[in-house]
Coordinates of N, CA, C and O in Angstrom, one line a residue:
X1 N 0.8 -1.2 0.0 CA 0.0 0.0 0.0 C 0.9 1.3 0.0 O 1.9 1.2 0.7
X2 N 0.6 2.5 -0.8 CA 1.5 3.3 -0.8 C 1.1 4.3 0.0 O 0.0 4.1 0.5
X3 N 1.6 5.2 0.4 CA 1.8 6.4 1.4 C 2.2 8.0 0.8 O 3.2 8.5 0.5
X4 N 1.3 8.3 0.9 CA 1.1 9.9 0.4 C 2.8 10.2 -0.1 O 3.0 10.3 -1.3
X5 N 3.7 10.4 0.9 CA 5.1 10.5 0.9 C 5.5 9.9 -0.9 O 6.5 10.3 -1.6
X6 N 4.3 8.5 -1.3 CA 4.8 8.1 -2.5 C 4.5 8.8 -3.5 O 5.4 9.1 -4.3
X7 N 3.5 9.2 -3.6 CA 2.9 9.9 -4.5 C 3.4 11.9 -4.9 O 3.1 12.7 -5.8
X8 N 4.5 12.2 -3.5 CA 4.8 13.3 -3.5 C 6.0 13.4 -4.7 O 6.9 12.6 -4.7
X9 N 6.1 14.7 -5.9 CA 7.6 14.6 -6.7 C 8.1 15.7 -5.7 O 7.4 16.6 -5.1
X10 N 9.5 15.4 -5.9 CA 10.1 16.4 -5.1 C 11.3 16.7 -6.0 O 12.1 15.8 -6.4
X11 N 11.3 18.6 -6.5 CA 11.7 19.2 -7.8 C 13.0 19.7 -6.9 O 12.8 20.3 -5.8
X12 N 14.5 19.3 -7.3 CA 15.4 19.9 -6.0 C 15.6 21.2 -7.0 O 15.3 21.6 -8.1
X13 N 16.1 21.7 -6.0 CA 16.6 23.3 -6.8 C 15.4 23.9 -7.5 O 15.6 24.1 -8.7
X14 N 14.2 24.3 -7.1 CA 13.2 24.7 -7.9 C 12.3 25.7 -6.2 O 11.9 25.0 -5.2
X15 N 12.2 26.7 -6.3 CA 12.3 28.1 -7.5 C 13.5 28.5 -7.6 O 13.8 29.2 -8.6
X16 N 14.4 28.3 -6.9 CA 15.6 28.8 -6.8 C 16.5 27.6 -6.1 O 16.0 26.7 -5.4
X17 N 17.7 27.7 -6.3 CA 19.0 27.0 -5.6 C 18.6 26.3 -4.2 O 17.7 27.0 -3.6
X18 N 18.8 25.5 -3.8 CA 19.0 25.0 -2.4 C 17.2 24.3 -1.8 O 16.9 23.5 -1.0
X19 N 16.5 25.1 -2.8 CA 14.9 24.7 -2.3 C 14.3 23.2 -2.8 O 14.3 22.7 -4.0
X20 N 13.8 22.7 -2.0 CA 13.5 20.9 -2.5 C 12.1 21.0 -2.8 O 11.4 20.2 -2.2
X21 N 11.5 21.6 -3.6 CA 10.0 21.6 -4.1 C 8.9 20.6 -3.6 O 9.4 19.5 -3.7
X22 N 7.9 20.6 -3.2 CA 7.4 19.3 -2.7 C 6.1 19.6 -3.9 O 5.4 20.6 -4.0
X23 N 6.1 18.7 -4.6 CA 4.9 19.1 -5.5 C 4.0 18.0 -5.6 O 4.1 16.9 -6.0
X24 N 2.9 18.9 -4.9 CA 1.5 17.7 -5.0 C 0.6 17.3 -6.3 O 0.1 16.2 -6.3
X25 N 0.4 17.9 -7.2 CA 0.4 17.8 -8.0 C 0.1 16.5 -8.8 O -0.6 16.4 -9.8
X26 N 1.1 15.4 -7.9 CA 1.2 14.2 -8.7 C 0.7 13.5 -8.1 O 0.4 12.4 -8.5
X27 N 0.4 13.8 -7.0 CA -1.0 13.3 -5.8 C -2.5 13.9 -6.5 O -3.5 13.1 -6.6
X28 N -2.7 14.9 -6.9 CA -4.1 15.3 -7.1 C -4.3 14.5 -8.7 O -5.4 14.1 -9.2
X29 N -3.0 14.4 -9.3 CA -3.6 13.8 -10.6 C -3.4 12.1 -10.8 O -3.2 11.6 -11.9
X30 N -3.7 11.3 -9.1 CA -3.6 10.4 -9.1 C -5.0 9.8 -8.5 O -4.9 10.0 -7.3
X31 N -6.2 9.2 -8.8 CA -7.2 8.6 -8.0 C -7.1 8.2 -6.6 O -7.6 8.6 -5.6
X32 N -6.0 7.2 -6.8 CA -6.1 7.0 -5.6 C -4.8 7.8 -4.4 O -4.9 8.0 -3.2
X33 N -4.0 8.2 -5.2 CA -3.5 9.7 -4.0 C -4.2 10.5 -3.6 O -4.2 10.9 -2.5
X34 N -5.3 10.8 -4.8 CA -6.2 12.1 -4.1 C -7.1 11.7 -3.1 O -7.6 12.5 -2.3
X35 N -7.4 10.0 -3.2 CA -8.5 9.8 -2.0 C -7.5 9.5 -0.9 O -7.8 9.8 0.3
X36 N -6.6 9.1 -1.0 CA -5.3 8.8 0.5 C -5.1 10.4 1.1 O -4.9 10.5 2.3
X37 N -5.0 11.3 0.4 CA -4.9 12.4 0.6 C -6.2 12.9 1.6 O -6.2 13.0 2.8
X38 N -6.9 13.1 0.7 CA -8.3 13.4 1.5 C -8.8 12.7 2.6 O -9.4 13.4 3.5
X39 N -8.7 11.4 2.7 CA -9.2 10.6 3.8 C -8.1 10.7 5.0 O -8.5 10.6 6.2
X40 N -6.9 10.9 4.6 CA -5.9 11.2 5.8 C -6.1 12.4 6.7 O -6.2 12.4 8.0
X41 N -6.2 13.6 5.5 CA -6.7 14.6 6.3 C -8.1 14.7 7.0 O -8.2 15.4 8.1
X42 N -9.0 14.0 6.6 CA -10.5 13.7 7.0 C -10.2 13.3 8.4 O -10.9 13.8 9.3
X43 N -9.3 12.4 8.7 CA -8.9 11.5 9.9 C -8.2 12.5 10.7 O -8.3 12.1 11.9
X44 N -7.7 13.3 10.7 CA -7.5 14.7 11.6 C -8.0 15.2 12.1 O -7.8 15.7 13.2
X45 N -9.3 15.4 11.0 CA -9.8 16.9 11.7 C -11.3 15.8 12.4 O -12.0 16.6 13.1
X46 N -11.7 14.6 12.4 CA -12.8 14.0 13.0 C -12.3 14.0 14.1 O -13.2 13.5 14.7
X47 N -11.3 14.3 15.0 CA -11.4 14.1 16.6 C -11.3 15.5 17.1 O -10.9 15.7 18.2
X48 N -11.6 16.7 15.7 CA -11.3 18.1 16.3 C -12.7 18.5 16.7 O -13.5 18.2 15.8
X49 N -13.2 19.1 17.8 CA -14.5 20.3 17.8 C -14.3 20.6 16.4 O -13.2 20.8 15.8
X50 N -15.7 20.7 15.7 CA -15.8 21.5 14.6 C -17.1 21.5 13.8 O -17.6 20.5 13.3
X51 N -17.9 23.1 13.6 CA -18.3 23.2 13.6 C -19.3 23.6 11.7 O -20.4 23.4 11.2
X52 N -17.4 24.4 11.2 CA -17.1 24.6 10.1 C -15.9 24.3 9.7 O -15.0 24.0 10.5
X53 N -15.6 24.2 8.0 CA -14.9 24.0 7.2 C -14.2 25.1 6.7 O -14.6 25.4 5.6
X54 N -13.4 25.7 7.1 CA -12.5 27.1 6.5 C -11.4 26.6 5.5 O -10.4 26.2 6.1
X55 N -11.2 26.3 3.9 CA -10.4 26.5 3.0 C -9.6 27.4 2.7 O -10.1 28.3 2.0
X56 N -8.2 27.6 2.8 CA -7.7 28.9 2.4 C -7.1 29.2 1.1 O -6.0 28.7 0.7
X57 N -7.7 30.0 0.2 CA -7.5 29.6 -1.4 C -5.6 29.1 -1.8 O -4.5 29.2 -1.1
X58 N -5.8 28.8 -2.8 CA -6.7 27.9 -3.2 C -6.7 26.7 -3.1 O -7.8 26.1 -3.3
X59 N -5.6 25.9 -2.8 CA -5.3 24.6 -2.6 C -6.0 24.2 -1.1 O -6.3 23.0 -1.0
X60 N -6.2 24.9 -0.3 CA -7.3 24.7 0.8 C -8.7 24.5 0.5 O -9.2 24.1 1.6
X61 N -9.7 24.7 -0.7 CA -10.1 24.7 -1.5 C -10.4 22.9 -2.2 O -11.4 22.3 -2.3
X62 N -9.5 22.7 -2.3 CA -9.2 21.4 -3.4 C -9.3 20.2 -2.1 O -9.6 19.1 -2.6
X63 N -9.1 20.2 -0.7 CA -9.0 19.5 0.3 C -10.3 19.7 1.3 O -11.2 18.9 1.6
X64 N -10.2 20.9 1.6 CA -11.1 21.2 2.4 C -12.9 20.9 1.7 O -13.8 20.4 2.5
X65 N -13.1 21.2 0.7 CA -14.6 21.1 0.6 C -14.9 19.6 0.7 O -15.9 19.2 1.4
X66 N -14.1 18.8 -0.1 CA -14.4 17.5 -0.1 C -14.6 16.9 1.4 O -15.5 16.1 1.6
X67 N -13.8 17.2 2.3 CA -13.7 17.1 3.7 C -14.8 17.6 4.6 O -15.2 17.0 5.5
X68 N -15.1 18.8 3.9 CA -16.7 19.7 4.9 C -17.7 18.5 4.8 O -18.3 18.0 5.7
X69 N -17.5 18.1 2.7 CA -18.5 17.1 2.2 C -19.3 15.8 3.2 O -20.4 15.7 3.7
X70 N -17.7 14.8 3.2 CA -17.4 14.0 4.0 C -18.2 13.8 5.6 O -18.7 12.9 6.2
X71 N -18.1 14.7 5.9 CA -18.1 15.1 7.3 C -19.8 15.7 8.1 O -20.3 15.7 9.2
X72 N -20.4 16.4 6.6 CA -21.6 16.9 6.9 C -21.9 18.4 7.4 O -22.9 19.0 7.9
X73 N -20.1 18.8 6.9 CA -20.3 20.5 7.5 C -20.0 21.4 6.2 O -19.6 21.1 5.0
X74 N -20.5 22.8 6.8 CA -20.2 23.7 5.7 C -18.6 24.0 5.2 O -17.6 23.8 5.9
X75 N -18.6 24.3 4.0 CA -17.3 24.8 4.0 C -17.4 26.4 3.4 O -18.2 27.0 2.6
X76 N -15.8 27.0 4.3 CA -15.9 29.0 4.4 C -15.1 28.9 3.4 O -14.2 28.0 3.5
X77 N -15.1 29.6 2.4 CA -13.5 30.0 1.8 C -13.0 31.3 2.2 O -13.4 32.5 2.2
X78 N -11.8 30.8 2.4 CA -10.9 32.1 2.6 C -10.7 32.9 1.2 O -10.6 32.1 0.3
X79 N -10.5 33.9 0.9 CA -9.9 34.2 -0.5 C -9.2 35.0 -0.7 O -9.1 35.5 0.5
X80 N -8.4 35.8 -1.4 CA -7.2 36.9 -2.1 C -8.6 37.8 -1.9 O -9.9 37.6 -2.0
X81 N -7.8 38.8 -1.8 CA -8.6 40.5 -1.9 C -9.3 40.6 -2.8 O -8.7 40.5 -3.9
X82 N -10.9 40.8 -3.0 CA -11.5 41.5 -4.2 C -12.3 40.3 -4.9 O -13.1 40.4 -5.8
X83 N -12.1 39.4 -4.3 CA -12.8 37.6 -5.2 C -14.1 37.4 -4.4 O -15.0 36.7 -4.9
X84 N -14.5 38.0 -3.1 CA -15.6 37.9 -2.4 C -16.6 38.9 -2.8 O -16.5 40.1 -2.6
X85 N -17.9 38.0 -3.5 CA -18.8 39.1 -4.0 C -19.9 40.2 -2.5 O -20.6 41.2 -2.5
X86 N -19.6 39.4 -1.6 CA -20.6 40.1 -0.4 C -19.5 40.7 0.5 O -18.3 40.6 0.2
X87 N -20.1 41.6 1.8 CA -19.1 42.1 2.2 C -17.9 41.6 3.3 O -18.2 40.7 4.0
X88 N -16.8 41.9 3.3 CA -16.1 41.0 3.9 C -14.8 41.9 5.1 O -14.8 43.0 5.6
X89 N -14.1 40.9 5.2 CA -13.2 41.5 6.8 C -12.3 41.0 5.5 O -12.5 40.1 4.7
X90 N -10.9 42.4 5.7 CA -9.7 41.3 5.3 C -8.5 41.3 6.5 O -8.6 41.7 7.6
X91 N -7.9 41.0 6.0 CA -6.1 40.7 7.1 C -5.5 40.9 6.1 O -6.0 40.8 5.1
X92 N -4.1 41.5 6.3 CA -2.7 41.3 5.7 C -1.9 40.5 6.3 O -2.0 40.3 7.5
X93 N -1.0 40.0 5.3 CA 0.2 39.5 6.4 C 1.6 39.8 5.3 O 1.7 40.4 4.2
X94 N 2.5 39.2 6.2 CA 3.6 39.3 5.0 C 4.1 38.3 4.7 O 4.1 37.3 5.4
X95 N 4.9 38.5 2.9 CA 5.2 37.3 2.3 C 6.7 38.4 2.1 O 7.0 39.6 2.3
X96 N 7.6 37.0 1.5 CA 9.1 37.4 1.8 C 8.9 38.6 0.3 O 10.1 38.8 0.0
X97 N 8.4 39.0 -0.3 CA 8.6 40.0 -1.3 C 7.3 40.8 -0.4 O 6.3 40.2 -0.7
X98 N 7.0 41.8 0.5 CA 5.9 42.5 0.0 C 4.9 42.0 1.2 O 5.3 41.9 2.4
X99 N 3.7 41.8 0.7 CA 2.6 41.6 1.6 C 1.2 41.2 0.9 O 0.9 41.8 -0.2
X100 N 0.3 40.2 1.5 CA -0.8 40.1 0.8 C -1.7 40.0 1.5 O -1.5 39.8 2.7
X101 N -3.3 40.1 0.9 CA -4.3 40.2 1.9 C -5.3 39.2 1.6 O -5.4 38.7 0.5
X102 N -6.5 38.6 2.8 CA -7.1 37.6 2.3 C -8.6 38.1 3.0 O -8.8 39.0 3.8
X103 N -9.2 37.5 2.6 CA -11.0 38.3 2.8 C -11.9 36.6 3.4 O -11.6 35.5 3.2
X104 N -12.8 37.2 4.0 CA -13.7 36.5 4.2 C -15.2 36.9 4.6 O -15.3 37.7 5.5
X105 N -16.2 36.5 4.1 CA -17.6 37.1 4.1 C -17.7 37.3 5.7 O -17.1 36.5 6.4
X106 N -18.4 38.3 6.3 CA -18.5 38.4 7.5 C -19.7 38.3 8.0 O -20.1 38.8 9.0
X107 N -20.6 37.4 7.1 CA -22.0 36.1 7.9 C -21.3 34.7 7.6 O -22.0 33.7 7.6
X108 N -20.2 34.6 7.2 CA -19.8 33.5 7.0 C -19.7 32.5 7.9 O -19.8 31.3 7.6
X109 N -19.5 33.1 9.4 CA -19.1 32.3 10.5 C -20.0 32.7 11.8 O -19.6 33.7 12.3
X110 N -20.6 32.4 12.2 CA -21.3 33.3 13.3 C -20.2 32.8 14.5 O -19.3 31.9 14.4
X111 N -20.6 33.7 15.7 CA -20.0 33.7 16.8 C -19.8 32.7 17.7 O -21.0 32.5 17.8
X112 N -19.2 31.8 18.6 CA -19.1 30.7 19.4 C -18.9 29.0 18.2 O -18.7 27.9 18.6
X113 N -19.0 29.5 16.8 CA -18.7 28.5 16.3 C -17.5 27.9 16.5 O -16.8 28.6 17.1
X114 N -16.8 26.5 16.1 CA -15.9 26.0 16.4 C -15.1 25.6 15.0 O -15.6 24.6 14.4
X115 N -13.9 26.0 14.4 CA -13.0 26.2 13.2 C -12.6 25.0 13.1 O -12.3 24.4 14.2
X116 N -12.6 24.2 11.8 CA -10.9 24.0 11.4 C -10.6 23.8 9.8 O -11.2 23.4 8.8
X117 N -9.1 24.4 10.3 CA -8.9 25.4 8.7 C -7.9 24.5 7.9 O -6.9 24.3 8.6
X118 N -7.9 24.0 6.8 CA -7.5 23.2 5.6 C -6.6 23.8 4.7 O -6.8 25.0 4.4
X119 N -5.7 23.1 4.2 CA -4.7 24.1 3.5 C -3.4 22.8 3.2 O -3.2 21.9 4.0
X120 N -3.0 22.8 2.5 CA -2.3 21.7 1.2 C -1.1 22.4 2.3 O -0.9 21.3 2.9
X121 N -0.4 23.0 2.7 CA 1.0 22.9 3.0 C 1.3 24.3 4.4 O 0.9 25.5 4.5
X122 N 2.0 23.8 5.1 CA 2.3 25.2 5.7 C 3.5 25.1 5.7 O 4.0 24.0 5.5
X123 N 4.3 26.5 6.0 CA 5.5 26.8 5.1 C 5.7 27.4 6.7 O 5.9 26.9 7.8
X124 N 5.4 28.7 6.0 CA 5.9 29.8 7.0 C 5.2 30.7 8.6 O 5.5 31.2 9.7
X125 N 4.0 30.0 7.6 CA 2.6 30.1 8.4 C 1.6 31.3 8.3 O 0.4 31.2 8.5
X126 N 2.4 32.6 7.7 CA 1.6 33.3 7.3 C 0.3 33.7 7.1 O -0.2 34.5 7.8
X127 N -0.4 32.8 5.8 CA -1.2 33.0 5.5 C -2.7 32.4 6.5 O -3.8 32.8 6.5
X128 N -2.2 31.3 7.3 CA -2.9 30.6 8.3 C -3.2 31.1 9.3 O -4.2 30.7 9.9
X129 N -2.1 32.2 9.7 CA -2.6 33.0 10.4 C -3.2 34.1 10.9 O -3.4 34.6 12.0
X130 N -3.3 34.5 9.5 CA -4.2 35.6 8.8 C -6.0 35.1 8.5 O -7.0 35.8 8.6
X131 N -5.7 33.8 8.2 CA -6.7 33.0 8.6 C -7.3 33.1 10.1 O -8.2 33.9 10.3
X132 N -6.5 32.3 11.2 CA -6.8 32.4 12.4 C -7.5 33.8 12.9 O -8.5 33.9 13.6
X133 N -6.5 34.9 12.4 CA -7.0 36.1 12.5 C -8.5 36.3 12.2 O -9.2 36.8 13.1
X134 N -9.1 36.0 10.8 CA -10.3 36.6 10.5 C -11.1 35.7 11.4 O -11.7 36.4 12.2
X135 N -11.4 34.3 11.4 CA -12.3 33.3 12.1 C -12.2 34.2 13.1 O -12.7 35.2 12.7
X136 N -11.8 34.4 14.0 CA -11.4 35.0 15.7 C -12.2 36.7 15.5 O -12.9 37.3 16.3
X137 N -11.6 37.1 14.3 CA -12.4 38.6 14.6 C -13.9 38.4 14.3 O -14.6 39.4 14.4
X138 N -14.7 36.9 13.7 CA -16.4 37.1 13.3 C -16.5 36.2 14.9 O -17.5 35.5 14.9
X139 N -15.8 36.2 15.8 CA -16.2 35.7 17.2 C -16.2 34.2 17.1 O -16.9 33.7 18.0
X140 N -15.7 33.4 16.2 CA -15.2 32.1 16.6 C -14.3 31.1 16.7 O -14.1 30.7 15.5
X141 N -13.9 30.7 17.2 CA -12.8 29.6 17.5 C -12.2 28.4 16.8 O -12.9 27.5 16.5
X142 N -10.8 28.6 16.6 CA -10.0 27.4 15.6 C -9.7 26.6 16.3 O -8.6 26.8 16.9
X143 N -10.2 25.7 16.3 CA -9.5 24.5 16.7 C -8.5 23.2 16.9 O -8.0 22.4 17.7
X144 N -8.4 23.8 15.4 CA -7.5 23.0 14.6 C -7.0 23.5 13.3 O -7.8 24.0 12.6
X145 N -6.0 23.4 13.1 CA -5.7 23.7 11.7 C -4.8 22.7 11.1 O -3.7 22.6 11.5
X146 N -5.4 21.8 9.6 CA -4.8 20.6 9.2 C -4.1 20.5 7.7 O -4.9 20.7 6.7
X147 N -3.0 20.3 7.5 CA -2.4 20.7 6.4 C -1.7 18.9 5.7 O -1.2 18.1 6.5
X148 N -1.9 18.7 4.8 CA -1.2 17.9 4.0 C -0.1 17.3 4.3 O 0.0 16.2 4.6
X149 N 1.1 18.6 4.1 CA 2.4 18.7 3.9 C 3.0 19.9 5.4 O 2.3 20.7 6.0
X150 N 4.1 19.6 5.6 CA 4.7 20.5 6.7 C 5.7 20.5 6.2 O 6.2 19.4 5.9
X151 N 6.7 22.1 5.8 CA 8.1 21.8 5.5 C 8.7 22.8 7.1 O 8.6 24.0 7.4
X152 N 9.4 21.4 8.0 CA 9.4 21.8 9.2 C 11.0 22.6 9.5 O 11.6 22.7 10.6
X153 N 11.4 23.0 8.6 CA 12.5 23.6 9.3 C 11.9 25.6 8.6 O 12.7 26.5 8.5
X154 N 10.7 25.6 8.2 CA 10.2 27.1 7.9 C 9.3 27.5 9.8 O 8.8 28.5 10.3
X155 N 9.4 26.4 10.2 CA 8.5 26.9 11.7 C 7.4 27.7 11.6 O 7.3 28.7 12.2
X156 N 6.4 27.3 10.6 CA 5.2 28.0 10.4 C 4.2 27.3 11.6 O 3.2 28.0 11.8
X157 N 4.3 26.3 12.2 CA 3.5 25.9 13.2 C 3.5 26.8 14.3 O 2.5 26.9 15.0
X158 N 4.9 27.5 14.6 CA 4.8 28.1 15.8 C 4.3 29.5 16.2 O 4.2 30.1 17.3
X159 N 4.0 29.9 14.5 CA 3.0 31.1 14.2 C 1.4 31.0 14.6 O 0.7 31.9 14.7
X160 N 1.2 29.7 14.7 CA -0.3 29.5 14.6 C -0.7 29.4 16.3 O 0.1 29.0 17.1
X161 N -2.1 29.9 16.7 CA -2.6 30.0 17.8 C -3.7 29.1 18.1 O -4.7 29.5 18.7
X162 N -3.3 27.5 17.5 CA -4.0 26.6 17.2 C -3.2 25.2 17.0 O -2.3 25.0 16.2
X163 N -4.0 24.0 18.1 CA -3.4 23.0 17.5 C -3.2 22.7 16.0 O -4.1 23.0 15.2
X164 N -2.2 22.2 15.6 CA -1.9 21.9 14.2 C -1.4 20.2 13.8 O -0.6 19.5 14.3
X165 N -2.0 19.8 12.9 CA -2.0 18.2 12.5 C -1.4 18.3 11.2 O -1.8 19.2 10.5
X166 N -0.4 17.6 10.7 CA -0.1 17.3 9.0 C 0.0 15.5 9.0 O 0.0 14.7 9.9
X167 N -0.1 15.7 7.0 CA 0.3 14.4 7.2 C 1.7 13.6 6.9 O 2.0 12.6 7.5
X168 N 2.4 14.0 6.2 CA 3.7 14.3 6.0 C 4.2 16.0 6.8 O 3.8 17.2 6.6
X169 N 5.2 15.6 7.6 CA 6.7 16.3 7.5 C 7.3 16.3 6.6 O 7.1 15.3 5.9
X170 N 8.5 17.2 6.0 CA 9.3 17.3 5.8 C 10.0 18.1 5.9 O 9.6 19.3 5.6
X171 N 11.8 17.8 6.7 CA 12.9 18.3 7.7 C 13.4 19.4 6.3 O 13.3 19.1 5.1
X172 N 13.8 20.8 6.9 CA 14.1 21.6 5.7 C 13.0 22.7 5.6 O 12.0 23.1 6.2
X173 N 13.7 23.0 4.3 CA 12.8 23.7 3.3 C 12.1 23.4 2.4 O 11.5 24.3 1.8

């Protein structure tokens, strides 16, 4: 039986020198990667409180809905600035060029609800916690936040204000 870890390519030197790419990719365009994928992550977030499904675009998106699916709950998407047709809250955070912002409708989540937020990889942590951020300012709580992939020498877990689950590690960058 194979193991997510099999299905991962890993591009060395890609975007630049010294970086080991983890590209999922060859998981989503595999039947049965994408269900070992999905069902791994599914198996995380079932022993979390939760109430909702938060995707963070877009590859949070591609995991998380099927998982809300699964499970019988809604799914929120997080999104890039300006993609949310109703009114919304955003966050900034920073990315190593610059800075970016992410939106979310603000009936999306009512208050005392219970989070957990989906996302193909955490890196830096950034964006997750810009996430954390918005759930927390419509008044409710993350519980969990469950990612794919972890590349653990970026210490993006220790950004987050929330238990955190992956399914693969990997030591580095």
């Amino acid at each position: 039986m194979k193991k997510i870890e099999d299905y991962i390519r890993t591009i060395p030197n890609f975007p630049e020198e010294g970086i080991m790419f983890r590209d999922i990719t060859t998981v989503l365009q595999d039947a049965e990667g994408l269900k070992l994928a999905i069902d791994s992550m599914k198996a995380l977030v079932e022993s979390a409180e939760c109430d909702v499904i938060v995707g963070a675009e877009s590859r949070g998106f591609i995991f998380g809905a099927p998982i809300a699916y699964a499970l019988g709950k809604p799914f929120v998407p997080v999104r890039k600035k300006g993609k949310l047709p109703w009114e919304t809250i955003s966050e900034s955070y920073a990315l190593e060029y610059g800075t970016a912002e992410i939106e979310i409708h603000t009936d999306a989540i009512k208050p005392g609800q219970k989070v957990v937020i989906i996302d193909d990889l955490i890196a830096t942590g950034g964006t997750i916690a810009a996430a954390i951020n918005l759930v927390e300012r419509l008044g409710a709580e993350v519980t969990k936040a469950v990612f794919l992939l972890e590349l653990k020498g970026l210490n993006g877990r220790e950004r987050l204000k929330c238990p955190v689950d992956v399914v693969v590690s990997y030591e580095g960058i």
